[in-house]
Structures are given as structure tokens and as C-alpha cells.
Tab-separated table of C-alpha atoms and ligand atoms in Angstrom:
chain	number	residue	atom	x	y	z
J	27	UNK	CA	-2.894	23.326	20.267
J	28	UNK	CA	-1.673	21.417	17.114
J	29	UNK	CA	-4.590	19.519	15.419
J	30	UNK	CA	-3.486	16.934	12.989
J	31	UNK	CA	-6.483	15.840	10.637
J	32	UNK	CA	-5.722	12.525	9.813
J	33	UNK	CA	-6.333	10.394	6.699
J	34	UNK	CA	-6.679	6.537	8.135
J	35	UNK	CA	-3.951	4.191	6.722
J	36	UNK	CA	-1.521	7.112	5.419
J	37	UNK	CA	1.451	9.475	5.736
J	38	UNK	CA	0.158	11.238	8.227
J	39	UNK	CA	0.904	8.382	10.971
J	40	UNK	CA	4.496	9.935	10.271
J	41	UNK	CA	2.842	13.125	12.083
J	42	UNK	CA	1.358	11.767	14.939
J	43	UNK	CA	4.432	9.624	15.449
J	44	UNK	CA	6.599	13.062	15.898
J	45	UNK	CA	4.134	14.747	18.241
J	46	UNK	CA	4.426	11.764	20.315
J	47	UNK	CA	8.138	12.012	20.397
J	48	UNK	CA	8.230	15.739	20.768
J	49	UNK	CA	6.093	14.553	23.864
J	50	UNK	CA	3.000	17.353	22.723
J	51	UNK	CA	-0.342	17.467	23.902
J	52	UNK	CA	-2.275	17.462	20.275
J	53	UNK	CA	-6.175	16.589	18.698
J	54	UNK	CA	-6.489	14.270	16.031
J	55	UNK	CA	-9.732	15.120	13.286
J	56	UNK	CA	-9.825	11.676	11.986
J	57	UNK	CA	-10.709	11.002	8.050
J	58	UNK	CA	-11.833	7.655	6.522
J	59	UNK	CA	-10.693	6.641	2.951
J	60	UNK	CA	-13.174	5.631	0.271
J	61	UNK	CA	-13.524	1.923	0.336
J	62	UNK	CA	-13.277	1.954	-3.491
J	63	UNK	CA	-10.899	4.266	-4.514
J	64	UNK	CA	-9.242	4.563	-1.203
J	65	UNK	CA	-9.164	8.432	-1.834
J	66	UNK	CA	-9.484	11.030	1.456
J	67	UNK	CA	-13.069	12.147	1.538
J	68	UNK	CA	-13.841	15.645	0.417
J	69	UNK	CA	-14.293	17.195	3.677
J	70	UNK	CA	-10.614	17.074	4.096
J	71	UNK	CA	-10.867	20.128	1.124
J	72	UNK	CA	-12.658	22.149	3.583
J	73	UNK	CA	-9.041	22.293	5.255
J	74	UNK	CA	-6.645	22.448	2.717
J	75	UNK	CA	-6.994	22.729	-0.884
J	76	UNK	CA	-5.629	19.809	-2.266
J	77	UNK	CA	-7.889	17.937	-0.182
J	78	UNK	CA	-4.685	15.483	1.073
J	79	UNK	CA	-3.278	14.249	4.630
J	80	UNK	CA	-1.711	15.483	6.402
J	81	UNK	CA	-2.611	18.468	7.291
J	82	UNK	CA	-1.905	20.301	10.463
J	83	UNK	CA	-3.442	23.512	12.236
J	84	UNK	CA	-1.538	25.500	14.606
J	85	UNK	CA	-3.651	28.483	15.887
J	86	UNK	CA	-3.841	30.459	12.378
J	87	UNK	CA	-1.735	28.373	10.650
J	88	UNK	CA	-2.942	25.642	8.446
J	89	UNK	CA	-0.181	23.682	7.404
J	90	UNK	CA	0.158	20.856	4.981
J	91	UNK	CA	3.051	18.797	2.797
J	92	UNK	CA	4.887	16.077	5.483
J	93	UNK	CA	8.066	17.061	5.113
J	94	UNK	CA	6.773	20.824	5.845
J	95	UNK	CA	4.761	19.839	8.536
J	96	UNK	CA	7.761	18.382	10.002
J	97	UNK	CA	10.111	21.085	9.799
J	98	UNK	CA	8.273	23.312	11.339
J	99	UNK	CA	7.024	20.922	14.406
J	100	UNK	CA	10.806	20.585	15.077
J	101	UNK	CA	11.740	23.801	14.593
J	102	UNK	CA	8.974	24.979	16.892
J	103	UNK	CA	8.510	22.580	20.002
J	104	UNK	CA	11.726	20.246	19.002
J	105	UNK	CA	14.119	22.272	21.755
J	106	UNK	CA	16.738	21.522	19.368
J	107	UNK	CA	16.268	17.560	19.100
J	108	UNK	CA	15.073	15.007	16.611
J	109	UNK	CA	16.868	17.638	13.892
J	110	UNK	CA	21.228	17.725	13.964
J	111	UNK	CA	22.932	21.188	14.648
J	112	UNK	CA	22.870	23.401	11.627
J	113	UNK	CA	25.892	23.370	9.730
J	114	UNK	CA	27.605	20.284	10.611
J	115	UNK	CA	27.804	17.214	7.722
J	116	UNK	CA	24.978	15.384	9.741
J	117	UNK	CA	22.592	18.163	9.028
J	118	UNK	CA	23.319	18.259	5.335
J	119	UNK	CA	22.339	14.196	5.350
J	120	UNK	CA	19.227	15.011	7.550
J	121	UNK	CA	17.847	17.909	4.711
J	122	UNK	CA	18.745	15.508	2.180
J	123	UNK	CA	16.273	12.592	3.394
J	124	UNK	CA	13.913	15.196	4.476
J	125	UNK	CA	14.295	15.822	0.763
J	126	UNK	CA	14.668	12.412	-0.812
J	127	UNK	CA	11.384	10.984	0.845
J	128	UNK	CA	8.435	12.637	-0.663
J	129	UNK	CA	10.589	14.448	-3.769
J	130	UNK	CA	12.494	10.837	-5.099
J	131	UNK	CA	11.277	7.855	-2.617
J	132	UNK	CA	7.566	8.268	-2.776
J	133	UNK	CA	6.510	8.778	-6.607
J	134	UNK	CA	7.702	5.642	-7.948
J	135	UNK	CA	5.986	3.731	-4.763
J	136	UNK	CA	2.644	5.528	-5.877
J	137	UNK	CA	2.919	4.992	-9.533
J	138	UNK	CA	3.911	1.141	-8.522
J	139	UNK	CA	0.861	0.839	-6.439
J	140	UNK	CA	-1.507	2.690	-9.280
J	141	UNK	CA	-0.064	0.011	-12.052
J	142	UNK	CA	-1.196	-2.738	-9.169
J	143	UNK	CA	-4.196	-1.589	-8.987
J	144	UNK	CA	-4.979	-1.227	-13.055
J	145	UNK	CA	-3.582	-4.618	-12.990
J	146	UNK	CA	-6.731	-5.787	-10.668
J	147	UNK	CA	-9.508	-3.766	-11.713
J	148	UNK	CA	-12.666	-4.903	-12.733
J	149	UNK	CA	-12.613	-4.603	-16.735
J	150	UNK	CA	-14.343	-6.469	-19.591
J	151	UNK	CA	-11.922	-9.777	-19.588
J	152	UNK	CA	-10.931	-8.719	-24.070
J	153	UNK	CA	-9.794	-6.056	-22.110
J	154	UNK	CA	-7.225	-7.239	-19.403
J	155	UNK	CA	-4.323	-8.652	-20.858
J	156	UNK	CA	-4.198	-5.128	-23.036
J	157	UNK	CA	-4.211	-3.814	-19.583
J	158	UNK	CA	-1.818	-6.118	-17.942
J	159	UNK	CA	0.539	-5.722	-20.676
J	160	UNK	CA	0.680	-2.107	-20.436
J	161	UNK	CA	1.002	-2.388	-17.211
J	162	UNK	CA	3.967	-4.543	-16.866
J	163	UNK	CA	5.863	-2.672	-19.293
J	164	UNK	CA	5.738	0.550	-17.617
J	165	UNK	CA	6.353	-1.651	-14.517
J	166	UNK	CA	9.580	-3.643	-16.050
J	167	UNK	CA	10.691	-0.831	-18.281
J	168	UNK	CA	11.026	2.539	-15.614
J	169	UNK	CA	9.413	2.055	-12.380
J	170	UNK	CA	11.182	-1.525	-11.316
J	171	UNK	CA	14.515	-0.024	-12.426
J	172	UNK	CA	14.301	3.130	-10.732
J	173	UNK	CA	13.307	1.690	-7.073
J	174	UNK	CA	15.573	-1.106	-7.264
J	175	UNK	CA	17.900	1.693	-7.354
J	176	UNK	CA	16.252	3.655	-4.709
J	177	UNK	CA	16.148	0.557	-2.474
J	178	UNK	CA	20.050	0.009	-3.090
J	179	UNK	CA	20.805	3.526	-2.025
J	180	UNK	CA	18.640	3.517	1.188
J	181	UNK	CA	20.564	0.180	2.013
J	182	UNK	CA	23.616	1.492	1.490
J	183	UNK	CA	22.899	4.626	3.055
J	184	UNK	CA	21.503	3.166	5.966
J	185	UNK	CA	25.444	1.371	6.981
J	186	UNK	CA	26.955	4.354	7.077
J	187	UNK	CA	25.619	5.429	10.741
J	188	UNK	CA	23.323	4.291	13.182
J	189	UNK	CA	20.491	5.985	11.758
J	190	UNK	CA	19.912	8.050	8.405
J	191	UNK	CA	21.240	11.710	9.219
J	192	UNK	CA	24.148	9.558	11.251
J	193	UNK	CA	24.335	8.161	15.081
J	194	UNK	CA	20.918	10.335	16.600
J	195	UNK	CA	17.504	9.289	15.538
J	196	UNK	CA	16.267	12.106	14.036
J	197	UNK	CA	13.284	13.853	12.030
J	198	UNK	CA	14.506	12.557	8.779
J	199	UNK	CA	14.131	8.798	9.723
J	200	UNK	CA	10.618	9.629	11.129
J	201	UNK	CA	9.980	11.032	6.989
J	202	UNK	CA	11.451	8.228	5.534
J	203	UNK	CA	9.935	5.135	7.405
J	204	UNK	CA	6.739	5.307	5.157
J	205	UNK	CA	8.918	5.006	2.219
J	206	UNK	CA	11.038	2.422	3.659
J	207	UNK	CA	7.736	0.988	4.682
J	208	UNK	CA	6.298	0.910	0.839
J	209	UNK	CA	9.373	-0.089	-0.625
J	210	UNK	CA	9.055	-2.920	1.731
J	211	UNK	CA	5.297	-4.072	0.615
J	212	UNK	CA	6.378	-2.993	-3.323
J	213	UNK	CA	10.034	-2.761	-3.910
J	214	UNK	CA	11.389	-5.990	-2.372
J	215	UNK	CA	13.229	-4.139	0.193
J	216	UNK	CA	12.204	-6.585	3.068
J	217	UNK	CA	14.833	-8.550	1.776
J	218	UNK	CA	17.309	-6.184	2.261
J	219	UNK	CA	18.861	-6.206	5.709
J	220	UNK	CA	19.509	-3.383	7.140
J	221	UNK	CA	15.558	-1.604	5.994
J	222	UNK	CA	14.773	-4.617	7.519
J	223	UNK	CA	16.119	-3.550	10.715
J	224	UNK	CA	15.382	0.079	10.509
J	225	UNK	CA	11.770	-1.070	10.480
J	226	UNK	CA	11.912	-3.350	13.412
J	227	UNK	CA	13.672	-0.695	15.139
J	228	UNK	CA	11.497	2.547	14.739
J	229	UNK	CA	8.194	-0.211	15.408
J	230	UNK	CA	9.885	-0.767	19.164
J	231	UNK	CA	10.351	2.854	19.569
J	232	UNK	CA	7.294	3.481	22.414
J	233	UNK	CA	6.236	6.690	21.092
J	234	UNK	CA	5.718	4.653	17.779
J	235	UNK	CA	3.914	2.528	19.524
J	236	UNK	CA	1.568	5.169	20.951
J	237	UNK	CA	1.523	6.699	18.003
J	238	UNK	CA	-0.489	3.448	16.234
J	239	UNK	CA	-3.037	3.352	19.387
J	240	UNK	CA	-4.311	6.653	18.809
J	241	UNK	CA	-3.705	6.456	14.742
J	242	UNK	CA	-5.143	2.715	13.728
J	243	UNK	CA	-3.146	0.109	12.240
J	244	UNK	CA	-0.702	1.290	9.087
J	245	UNK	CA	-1.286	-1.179	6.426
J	246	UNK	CA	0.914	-0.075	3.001
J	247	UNK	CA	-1.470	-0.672	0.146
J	248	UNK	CA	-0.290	-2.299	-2.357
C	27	GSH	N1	3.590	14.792	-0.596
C	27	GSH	C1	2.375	14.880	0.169
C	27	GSH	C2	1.443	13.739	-0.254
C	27	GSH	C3	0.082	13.795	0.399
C	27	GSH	C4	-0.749	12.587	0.001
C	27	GSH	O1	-0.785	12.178	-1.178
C	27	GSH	N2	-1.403	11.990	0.986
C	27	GSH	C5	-2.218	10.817	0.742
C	27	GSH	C6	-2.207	9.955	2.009
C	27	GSH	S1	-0.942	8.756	2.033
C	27	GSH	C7	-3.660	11.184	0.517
C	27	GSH	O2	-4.150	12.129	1.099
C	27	GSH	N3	-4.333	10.373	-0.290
C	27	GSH	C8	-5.748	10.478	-0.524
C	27	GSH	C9	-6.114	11.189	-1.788
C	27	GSH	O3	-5.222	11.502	-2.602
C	27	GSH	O4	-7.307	11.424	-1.984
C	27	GSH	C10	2.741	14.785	1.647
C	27	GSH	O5	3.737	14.152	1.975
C	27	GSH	O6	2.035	15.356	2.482
């Protein structure tokens, strides 16, 4: 059976969300972030290296990296859905997002959320505006720029079909919803229309739904 160990609050929703629309029976080993740092705690290095989540195990296979993870849940149990047919124009979009989410989307949303979070630490106060103005120049000068960019794509992207890889909900939209979902909370991209609707969208999909029961609640830092 696939276990799924679990990081509260994190990408690995994204897995438990797939499982429940592959319709698998799978365990959850559930992992609580550091209240301070909000870093996974270090048993989570007893099953992977890196110590991150998600991880999966799969008999002898231990498994982690989401957009991995994901290509080999479809691949394995998907019966040839949630991922288009191989060599047609909608699977080229579909390895593309798989792609785009964790190697383009993501970094900028994780150095935006690190520059947040120098911007509120506790410091000596002679200290904070050298802080803030770091800060808000590495903000203003290359990571604003690059995900108002990233957001623009997406939104572009996202009128070409009825979903990412084109008319089928697929894997790829499951990979990108946590970006979409940070660029929401840090990008402004809950302005932006059509993410907008993506997001209301995949949240009234039921295995979503089921997904968050058995999860917790996803709250995007910020
Ligand atoms: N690219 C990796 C990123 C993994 C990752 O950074 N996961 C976060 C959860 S959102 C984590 O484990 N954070 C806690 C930590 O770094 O200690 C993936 O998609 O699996």
C-alpha cells in the first residue's frame, strides 16, 4: 500500500489529493511543522534524506520530489487517466507544467515568503530598517518582476483550454494548484480571473474535498 508521510500545511496535500482521485486505498504518517521556523521535524530524515514532504513509500520504494511522486502514481494506478496520451500536443503542455511548477513557479514563491519573513523577525529595532531595506530591494528589484511574469503566463495559459494540459483535468493541474495557490497569497494573482477560477474549481472537485478531511486545512504561508 502507498504511504504518504505528510508534512501539515504543505505540498504534499497535492499527493493525497491524487490518491483520492486515482480512487486508492493509502496511509497517511502525519508530520507537524516547527511552530517557529515552520520547518518539517527531523524524523521526516529517517525517511528520506533531505528530510522534506512529500515523501511516498510503495513496498521498497521510497519515493520523494512532487512532481516525481506524481508521475509515477499515474503511471502506476492512473489506468491511463489524469495524464493525456503520449505524443499528442496536450501531453507536451501536461510535461511542461509538470515541469514549470516546482522547476520555475515555486522558487520565487519561497524566496518571496523567506524576504516576508526577514521582514517580520524579531531583531534589535537599529537593525530593521537595514533589514527591511534589503529586503524590499531584492523584493522590487528580481523577485516582484519575475512572478508578475509568472502570474501573466499562468493567466494566459490558463484561456487557452479548459484546464492546463487542455480540455481533461489532468495530473499537471493537480502540481500546479499549490503554486497557483501561493501566487495567490504572494503574487497578487487572486486578482487575476481566470487563477481565480481554477482555484474555485479544483476546491469543488469532491476528491479535493476529501482530500482536506484527511490532510487538515491548507493555509499558504506567507
Ligand atoms: N521540490 C520539492 C520541495 C519539497 C519541500 O520543500 N517541501 C516543503 C513542504 S511545502 C518542506 O518539506 N518544508 C519543510 C522544511 O524544509 O523543513 C517537492 O516538490 O517535493
Amino acid at each position: 500500500m502507498v504511504t504518504v508521510h505528510h508534512l501539515e500545511n504543505s505540498r504534499s496535500q497535492r499527493i493525497l489529493w491524487l490518491l483520492e482521485e486515482l480512487g486508492l486505498a493509502y496511509e497517511i504518517r502525519r508530520y507537524k511543522r516547527d511552530p517557529k521556523t515552520s520547518l518539517a521535524p527531523p524524523e521526516l530524515l529517517k525517511v528520506h534524506p533531505l528530510g522534506k514532504s512529500p515523501v511516498i513509500t510503495d513496498g521498497d520504494l521510497t519515493l520523494a520530489e512532487s512532481g516525481a511522486i506524481v508521475e509515477y502514481l499515474v503511471e502506476r494506478y492512473g489506468k491511463g487517466a489524469f495524464a493525456p496520451k503520449p505524443g499528442t500536443p496536450e501531453r507536451i503542455r501536461y510535461t511542461y507544467w509538470l515541469h514549470f511548477a516546482e522547476g520555475t513557479a515555486m522558487p520565487p514563491l519561497v524566496m518571496k515568503l523567506v524576504f516576508n519573513r526577514i521582514e517580520r523577525a524579531p531583531m534589535p529595532f537599529f537593525a530593521r530598517p537595514i533589514a527591511r531595506g534589503i529586503s524590499q530591494k531584492v523584493k522590487k528589484g528580481m523577485i516582484d518582476p519575475n512572478l508578475a511574469r509568472i502570474v501573466e503566463h499562468i493567466e494566459a495559459e490558463l484561456g487557452k483550454g479548459e484546464w492546463l494540459a487542455g480540455d481533461a483535468f489532468s495530473a499537471a493541474d493537480i502540481l500546479m494548484s499549490f503554486p497557483i495557490e501561493a501566487a495567490a497569497a504572494r503574487a497578487g494573482a487572486n486578482g487575476k480571473p481566470r487563477m481565480a477560477r481554477f482555484l474555485e474549481r479544483i476546491h469543488a472537485r469532491p476528491a479535493y474535498q476529501r482530500a482536506l478531511e484527511k490532510g487538515g486545512k491548507l493555509e499558504i504561508l506567507r
